[in-house]
Each structure stands twice: as C-alpha cells, then as structure tokens.
Short mmCIF file of C-alpha atoms in Angstrom, two decimals:
data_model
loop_
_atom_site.label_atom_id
_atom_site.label_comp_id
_atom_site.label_asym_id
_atom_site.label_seq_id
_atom_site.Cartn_x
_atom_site.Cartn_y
_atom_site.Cartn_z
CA UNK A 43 98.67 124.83 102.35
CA UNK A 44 100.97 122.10 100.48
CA UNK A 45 100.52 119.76 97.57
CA UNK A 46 100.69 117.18 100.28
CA UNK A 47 97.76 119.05 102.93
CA UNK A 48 95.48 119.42 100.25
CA UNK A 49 95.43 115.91 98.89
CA UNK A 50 94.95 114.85 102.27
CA UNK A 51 92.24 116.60 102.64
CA UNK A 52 90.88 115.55 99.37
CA UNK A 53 90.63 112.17 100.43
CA UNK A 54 89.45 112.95 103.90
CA UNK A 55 86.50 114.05 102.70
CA UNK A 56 85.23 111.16 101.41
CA UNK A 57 83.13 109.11 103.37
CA UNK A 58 85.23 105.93 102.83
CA UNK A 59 84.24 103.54 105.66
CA UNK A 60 85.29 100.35 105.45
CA UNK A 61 85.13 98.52 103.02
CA UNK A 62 83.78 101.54 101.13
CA UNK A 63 86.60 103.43 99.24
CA UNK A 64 84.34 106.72 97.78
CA UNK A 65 86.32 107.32 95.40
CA UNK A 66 89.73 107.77 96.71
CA UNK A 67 91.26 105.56 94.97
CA UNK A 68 90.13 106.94 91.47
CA UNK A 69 92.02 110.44 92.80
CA UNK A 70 95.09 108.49 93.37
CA UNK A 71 95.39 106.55 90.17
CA UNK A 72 94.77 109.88 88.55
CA UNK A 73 97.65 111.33 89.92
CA UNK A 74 99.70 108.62 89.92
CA UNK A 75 98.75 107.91 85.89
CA UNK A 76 100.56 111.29 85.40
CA UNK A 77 103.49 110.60 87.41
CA UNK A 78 104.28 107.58 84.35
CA UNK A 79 102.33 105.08 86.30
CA UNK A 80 100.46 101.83 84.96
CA UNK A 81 96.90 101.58 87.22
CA UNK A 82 95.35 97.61 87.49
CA UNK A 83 92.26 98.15 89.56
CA UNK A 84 91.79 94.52 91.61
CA UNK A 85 88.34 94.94 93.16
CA UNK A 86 87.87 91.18 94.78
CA UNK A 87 83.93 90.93 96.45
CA UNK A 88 83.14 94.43 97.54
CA UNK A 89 86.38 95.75 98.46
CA UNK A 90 88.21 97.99 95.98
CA UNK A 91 92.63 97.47 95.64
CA UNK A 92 94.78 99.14 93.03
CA UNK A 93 97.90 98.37 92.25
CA UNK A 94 100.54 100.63 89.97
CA UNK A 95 104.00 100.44 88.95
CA UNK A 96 106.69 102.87 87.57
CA UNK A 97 109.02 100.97 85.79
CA UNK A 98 110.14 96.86 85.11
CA UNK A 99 113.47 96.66 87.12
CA UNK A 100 114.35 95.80 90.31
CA UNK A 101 114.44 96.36 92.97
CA UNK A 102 111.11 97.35 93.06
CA UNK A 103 109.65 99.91 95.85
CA UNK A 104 106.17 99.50 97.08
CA UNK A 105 103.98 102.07 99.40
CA UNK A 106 101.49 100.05 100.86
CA UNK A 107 98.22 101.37 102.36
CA UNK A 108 94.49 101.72 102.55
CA UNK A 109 91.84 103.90 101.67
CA UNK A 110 89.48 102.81 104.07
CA UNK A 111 88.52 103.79 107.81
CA UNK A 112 87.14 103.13 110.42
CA UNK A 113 83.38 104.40 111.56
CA UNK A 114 83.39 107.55 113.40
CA UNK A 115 81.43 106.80 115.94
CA UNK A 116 78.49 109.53 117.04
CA UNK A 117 79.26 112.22 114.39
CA UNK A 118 77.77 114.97 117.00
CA UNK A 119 79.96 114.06 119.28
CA UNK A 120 83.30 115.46 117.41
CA UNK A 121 84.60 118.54 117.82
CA UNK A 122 84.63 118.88 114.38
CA UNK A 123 82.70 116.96 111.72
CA UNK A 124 84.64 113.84 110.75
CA UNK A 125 84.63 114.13 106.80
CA UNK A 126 84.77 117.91 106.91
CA UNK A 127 88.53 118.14 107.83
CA UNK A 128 90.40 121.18 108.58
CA UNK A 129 93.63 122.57 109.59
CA UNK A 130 92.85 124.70 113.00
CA UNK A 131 96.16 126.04 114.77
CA UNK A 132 97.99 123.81 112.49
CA UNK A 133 96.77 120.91 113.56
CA UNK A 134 94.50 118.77 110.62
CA UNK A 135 91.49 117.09 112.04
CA UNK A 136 89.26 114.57 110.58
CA UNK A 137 88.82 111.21 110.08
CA UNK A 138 91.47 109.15 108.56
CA UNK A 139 94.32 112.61 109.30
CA UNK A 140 96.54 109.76 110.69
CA UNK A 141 95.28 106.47 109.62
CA UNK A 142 95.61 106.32 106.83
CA UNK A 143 94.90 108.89 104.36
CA UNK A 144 97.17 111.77 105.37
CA UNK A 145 100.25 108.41 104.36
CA UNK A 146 98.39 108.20 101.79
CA UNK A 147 98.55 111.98 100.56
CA UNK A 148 102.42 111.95 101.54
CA UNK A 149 103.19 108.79 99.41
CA UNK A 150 101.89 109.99 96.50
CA UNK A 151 102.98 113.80 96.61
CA UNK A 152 106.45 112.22 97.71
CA UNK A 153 106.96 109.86 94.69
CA UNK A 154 105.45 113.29 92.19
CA UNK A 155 108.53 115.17 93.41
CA UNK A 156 111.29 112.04 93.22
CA UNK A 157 109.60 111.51 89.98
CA UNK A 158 109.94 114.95 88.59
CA UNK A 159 113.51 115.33 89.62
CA UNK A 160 114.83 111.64 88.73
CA UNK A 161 112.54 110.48 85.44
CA UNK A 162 115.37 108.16 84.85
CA UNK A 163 115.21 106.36 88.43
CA UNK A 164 117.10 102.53 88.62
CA UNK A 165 114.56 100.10 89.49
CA UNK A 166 110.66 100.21 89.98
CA UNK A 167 107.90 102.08 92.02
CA UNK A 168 104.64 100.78 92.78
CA UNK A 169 101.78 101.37 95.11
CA UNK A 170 99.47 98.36 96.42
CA UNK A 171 95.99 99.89 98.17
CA UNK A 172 92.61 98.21 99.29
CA UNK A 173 90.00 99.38 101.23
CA UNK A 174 89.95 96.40 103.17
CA UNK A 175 92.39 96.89 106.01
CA UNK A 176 90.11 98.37 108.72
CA UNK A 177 87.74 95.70 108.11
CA UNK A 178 87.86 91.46 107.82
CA UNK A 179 91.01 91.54 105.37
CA UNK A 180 89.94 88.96 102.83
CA UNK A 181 89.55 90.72 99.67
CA UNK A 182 92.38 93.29 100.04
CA UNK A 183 95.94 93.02 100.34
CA UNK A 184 96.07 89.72 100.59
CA UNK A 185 94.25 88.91 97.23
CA UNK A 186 96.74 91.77 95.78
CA UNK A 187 99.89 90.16 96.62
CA UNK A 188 98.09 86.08 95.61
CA UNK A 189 97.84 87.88 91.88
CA UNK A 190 101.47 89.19 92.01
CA UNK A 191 103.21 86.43 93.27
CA UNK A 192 100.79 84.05 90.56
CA UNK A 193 102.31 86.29 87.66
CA UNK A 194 105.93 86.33 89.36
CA UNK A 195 105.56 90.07 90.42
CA UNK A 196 107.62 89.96 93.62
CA UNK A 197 108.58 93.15 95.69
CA UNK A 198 111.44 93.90 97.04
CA UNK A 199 110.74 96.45 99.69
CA UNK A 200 107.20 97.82 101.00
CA UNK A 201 106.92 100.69 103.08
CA UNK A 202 103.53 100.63 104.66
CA UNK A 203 101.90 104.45 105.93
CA UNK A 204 100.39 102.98 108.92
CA UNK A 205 100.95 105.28 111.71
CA UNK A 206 103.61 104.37 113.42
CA UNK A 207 105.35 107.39 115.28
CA UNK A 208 104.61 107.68 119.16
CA UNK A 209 105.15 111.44 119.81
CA UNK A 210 107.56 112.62 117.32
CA UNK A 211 106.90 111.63 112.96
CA UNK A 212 109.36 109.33 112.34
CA UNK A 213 110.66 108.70 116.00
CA UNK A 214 109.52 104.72 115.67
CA UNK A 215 109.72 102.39 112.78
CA UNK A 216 107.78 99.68 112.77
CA UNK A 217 110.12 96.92 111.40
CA UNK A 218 107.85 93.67 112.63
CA UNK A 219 105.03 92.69 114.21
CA UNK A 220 103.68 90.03 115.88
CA UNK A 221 101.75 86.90 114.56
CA UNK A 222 97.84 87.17 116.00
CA UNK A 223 96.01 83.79 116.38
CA UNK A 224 92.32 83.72 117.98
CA UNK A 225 90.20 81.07 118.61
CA UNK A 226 86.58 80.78 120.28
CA UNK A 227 87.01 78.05 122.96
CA UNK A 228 83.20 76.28 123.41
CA UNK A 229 83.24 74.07 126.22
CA UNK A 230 80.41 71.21 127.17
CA UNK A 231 79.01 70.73 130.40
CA UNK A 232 75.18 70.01 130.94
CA UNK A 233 72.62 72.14 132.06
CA UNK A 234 70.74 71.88 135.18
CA UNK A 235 69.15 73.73 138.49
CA UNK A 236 71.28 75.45 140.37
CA UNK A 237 69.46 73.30 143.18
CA UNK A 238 70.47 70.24 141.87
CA UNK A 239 74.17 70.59 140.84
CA UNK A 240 74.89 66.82 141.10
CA UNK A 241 72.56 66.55 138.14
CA UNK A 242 74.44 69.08 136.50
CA UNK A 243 77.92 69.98 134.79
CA UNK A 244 78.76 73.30 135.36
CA UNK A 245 81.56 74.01 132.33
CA UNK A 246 82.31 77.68 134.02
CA UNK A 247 83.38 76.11 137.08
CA UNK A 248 85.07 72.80 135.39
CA UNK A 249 86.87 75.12 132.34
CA UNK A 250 88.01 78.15 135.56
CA UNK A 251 91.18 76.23 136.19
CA UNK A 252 92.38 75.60 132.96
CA UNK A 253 91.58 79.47 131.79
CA UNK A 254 93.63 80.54 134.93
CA UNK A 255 96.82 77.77 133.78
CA UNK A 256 96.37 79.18 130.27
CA UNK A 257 96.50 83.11 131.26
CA UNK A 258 99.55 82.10 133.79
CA UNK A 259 101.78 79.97 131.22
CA UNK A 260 104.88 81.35 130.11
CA UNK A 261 104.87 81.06 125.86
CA UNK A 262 108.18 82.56 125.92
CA UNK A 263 110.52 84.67 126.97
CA UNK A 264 110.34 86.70 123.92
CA UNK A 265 113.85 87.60 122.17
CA UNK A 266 115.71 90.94 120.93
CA UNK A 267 113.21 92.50 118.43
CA UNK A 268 109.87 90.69 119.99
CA UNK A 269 108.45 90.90 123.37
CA UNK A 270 107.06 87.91 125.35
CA UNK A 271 104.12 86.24 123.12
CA UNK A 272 100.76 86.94 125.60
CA UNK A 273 97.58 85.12 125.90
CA UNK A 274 94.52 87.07 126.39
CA UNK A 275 90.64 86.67 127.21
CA UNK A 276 88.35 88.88 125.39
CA UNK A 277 84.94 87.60 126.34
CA UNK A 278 83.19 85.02 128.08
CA UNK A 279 79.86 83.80 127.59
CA UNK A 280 77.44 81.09 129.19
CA UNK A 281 73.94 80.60 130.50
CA UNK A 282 70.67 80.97 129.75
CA UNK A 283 69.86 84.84 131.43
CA UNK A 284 68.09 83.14 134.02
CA UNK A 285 69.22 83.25 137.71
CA UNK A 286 68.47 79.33 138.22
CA UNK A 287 69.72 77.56 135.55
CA UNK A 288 73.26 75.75 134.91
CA UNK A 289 74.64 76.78 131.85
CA UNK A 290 75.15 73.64 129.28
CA UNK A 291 78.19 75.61 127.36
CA UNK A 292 81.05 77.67 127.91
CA UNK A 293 81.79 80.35 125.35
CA UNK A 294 85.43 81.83 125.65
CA UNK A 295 87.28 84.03 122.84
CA UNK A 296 90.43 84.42 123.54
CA UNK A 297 94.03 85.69 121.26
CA UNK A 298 97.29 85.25 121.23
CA UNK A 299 100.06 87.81 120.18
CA UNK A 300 103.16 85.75 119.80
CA UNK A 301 106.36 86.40 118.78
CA UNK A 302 109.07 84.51 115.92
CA UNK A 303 110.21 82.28 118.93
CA UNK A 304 106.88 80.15 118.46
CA UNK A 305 104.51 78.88 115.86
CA UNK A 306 101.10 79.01 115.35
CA UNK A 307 100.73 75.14 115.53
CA UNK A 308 103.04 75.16 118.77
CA UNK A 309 100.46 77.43 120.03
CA UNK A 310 97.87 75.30 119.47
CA UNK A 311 99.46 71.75 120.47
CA UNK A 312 100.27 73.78 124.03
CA UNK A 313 96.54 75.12 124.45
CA UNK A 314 95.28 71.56 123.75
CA UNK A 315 97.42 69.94 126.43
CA UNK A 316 96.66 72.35 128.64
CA UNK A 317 92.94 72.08 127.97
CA UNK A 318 93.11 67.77 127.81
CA UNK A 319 95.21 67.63 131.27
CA UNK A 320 92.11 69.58 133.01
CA UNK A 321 89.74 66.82 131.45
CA UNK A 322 87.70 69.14 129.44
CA UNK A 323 84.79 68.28 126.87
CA UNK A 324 85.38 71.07 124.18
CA UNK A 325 85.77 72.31 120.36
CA UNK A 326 88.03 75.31 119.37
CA UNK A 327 87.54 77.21 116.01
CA UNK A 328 91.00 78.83 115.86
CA UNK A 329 91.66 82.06 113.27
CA UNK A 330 95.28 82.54 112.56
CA UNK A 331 95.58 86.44 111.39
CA UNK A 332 99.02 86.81 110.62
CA UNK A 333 102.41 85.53 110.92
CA UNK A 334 105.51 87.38 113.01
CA UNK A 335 107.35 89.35 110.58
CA UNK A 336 110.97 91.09 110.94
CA UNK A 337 113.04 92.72 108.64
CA UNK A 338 115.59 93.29 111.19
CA UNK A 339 117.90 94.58 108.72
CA UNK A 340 118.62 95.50 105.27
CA UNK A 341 118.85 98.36 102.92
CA UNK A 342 115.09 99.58 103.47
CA UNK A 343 115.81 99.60 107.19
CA UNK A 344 119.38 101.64 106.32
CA UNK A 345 117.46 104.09 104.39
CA UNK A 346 114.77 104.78 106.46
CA UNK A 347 117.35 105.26 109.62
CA UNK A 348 119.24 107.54 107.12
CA UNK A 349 116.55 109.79 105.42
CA UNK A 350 114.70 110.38 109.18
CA UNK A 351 118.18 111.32 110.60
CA UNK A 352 118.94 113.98 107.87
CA UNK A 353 115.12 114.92 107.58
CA UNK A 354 114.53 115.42 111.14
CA UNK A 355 117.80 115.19 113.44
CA UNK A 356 116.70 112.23 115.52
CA UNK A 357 117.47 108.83 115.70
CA UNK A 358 114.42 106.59 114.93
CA UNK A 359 113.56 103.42 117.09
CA UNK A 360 113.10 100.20 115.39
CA UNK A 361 109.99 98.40 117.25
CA UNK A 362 107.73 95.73 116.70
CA UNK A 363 104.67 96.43 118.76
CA UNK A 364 101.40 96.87 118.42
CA UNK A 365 98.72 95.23 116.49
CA UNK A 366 98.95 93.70 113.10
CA UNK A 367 98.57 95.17 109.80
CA UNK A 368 98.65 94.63 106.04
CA UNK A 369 102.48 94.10 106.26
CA UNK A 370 101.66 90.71 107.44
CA UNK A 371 100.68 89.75 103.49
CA UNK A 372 103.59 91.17 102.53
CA UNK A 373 106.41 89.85 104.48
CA UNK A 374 106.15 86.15 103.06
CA UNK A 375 106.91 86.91 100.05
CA UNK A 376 110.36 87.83 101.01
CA UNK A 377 109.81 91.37 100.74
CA UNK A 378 111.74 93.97 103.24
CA UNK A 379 108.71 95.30 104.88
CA UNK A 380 108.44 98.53 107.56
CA UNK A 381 105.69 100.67 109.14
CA UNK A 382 106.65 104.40 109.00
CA UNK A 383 103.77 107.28 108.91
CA UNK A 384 102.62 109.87 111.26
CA UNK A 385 102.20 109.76 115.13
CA UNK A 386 99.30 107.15 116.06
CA UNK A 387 98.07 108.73 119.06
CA UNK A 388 94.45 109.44 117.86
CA UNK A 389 93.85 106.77 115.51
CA UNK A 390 90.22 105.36 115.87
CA UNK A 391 89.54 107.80 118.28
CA UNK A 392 86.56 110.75 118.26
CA UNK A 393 88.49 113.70 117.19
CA UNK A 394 91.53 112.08 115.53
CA UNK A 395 94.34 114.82 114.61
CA UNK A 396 97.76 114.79 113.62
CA UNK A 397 100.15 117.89 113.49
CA UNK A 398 99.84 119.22 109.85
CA UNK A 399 103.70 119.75 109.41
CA UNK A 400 104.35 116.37 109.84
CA UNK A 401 102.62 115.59 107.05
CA UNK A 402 104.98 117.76 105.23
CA UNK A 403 107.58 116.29 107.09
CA UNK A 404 106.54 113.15 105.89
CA UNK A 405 106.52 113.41 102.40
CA UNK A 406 110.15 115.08 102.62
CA UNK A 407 111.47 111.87 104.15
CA UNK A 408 109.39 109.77 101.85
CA UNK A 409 111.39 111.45 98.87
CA UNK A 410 114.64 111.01 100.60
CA UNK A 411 114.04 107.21 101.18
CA UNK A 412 113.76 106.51 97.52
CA UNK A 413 116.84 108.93 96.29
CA UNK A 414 119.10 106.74 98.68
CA UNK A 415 117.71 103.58 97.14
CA UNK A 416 117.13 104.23 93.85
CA UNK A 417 119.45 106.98 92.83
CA UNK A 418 122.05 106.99 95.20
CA UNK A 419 122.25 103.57 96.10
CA UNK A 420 125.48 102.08 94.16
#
C-alpha cells in the first residue's frame, strides 16, 4: 500500500453519488490545509465545490475534478461491493477507482510530495472540485470558475483527472474536446384514424425526410485536432399507445458533437433550414453543453509530453475525443486546459477497476508536471 492507494480508497468508500459528496471533500481540504493550503468551500443548491490555493503568484496550477459518481447500478450484481473497494491481484476495484477518485487521491498525494520538497515553489497551486460533474452541471464547476473570474482569480493552467488513458496511464492526453449541443425537436401534425389519413397529419411520416437529410448532412470535414462534427438521434417519441390512432406530435431528441470549425448558432441556423425547406410545423428547445476547447499547445501541453516520457518511456497522444467534461468551464477563461488520469476502460461500468500501479504511476508524473513548471521552468 501507498500514500496514494490508501487515500483512494478512503474516498472510495464513501457513498458519494451524485450530487452527494459524503464527505470526501472534508478529507481533502484536510490534507490539503496541511500542505499550506487556503480551503473556500462553494456549496451552490445541493452540490458541494471547494476550491484551495497555495500561494498568490502566477502562473497559477489548478487540478480540477469531482468527488461525485455515478450510481452503481444493481449492487448484487458486482463482483465486488461497489463502496467496499479493494486491491485483488493488484488490481483496485470499486466505484469511482478510475473516475474520479483514484485522480483525485493522486492529485493530492502528488502536490504533498512537490510540496514537501519545494516549500518555496514560483507561482500558485490550487484545486477546484464539485460534486456536480456526473450529474446536470449547474451548481459545480461552472459556478466555481463565475466566482473566480468575478474576483479576477484567473488560472493559468488546469489539469483535469478525468480518465483519459486508453490502455496504457498516460498513453492519451486529452487536450480538447468537442462542443455538445442537444435539442428536443417537437413536431405538429394532427391526430386522426389510421382509417382516415386524409383527415389526418401524420408528423412521423411528414418530419422522416428531413430526419434522414439531417443525419446525412455533412457539418464538416473536421480539421487536425477535431474529427468531423456528427449529428445523432437519441430517441423518438409519438402516439397515443394505441394501434389506431395518428399521432398529433413528433417527439425527437437529438445532439450534436461538433468541432472548432462550427458554431453553435451555425448549427442551429443549418438545422432550421433544413427543417423549413421540408415544410415542417415545429418548436425546438435547444441545450448548448459546452463549447470546443483546444489547447493545442503551450507549456502545460510541453510538460505533460515531458514528465509522461521520463515517467513512463512512451510517447503520449494528444486527442480530443470523447464526451465532454468540466474542462469545458474552464477553457474560456483562457486557461491551458488538459485531461490526463488513469485508463477509462471501466468507467460507469459494473465492476469498474483500474491497475493499482498506475495510480502510483500517476501521482509520480503528477509531481513531475509541476517541478518542470514551477521549479524548473526558467
């Protein structure tokens, strides 16, 4: 066992569903207090954030993260019970090993050992966590960074712990993602017998063709650091459950995961033309969850690249897929943002796991990353 295993599993064992945080928080300020931190809790609503800073200088380093996870699921159906983690054939199992709490030990152990060997660090350190990334994402991070940048706080560079490695820790950065606009499409018909169609206005069959142009347009062609921006149906909903009737609406959710050659209001002008030219009778309630970030390069990127080379041996990859996370509140502010934490391949699952020495591994190149920007750095 290591400083970093055992914190770990100190916060995996609380029950900190989202937007619940059990306490995890409270164990991290406490350690963090007596690293030479200043704690501000920022509870917004229900949801609890913290944010702490080493130091008034800049730059300033941020770890991002969150305390919070998702449900497990049918408790009897893991393997192992999912707030009762353990390290079997060095492998740690539980809920949250990977997203996010095991970052979460790694950040804090990491900056405990740069702290103890550099008390005299240039710049600043500071963590910003909520318990409010797993679920809607009002009351966290976002509300965090609205105080900061009211008060003139900025950051510099964030590194958030989501899990970003694919097989390897550390063999993919995140260093973007892309924007993530929804909407709920509700189209008008009227509703009728299925006898008497000419009385009738189906809005399945008079919306079909324009769903079928909209999944078959071209956004973009996407560019070096973003794939092609995609259009996707996630449900569709009409009629009354009976066998006989018309429907008189058309319910159809839909998303968009676009990259920094469009914007969100491009988006929607497109959709709307596309929608008008099929003469449609419809209302669309769009949610815009984040804007396309990159931080293509810079001295966070350098660092990272550096540190994982010297740590590990291998060459990271700089990517921006995937889904969106908290660095989405963070990179308008004009902060240098990346994703680097363990290897995601059982996040929300039953059973999630992550290799315990990566953990370990983790923390080491954690450590590494702030020596070569806050000590070594000219």
């Amino acid at each position: 066992m290591t400083p970093t295993l055992n914190l770990a599993i100190e916060l995996m064992s609380r029950r900190s569903v989202t937007p619940e945080d059990d306490q995890c928080q409270h164990i991290m300020m406490t350690r963090l207090a007596n690293a030479g931190f200043n704690n501000e809790p920022m509870p917004f609503a229900e949801v609890e954030n913290f944010w702490s800073r080493r130091g008034q200088q800049s730059p300033l380093v941020c770890f991002a993260g969150h305390t919070d996870v998702v449900p497990t699921g049918p408790e009897a159906n893991w393997d192992n019970p999912p707030f009762e983690p353990r390290i079997i054939d060095g492998v740690l199992h539980g809920r949250g090993a990977a997203d996010m709490k095991g970052s979460l030990a790694a950040m804090v152990v990491a900056v405990e050992n740069f702290v103890a060997k550099h008390p005299n660090h240039k710049g600043s350190i500071a963590f910003l966590i909520t318990s409010d990334e797993e679920g809607p994402a009002k009351n966290g991070t976002v509300k965090v960074v609205e105080t900061l940048q009211a008060r003139n706080e900025a950051i510099d560079m964030c590194i958030v712990g989501e899990p970003s490695s694919t097989t390897l820790v550390g063999d993919v950065i995140k260093n973007g993602r892309r924007g993530s606009l929804g909407a709920v499409l509700t189209v008008q018909g009227k509703q009728g017998h299925v006898a008497y169609p000419h009385l009738a206005n189906n809005p399945v069959h008079a919306a079909a063709p324009a769903l079928a142009e909209l999944a078959n347009e071209v956004w973009d062609e996407g560019n070096d650091f973003f794939p092609a921006t995609s259009f996707q149906i996630s449900n569709i909903h009409a009629g009354t459950g009976a066998t006989n009737v018309i429907p008189g609406t058309l319910e159809v959710t839909f998303n968009f995961r676009f990259s920094t050659e469009l914007t969100a209001d491009e988006l929607k002008q497109r959709t709307h033309a596309i929608l008008d030219k099929h003469g449609l009778t419809y209302d669309i309630d769009w949610q815009l969850s984040g804007q396309p970030f990159l931080t293509a390069e810079g001295s966070l990127v350098a660092a990272s690249v550096q540190a994982i080379e010297e740590i590990t041996g291998r060459r990271t990859q700089l990517s921006t897929a995937g889904g969106t996370s908290d660095g989405r509140f963070i990179a308008p502010t004009g902060a240098q943002v990346l994703e680097l934490g363990p290897v995601n391949a059982t996040i929300h699952q039953l059973n999630e796991h992550i290799a315990a020495d990566d953990l370990n591994t983790l923390t080491t190149i954690y450590e590494r990353i702030l020596e070569l920007l806050l000590v070594d750095a000219a």
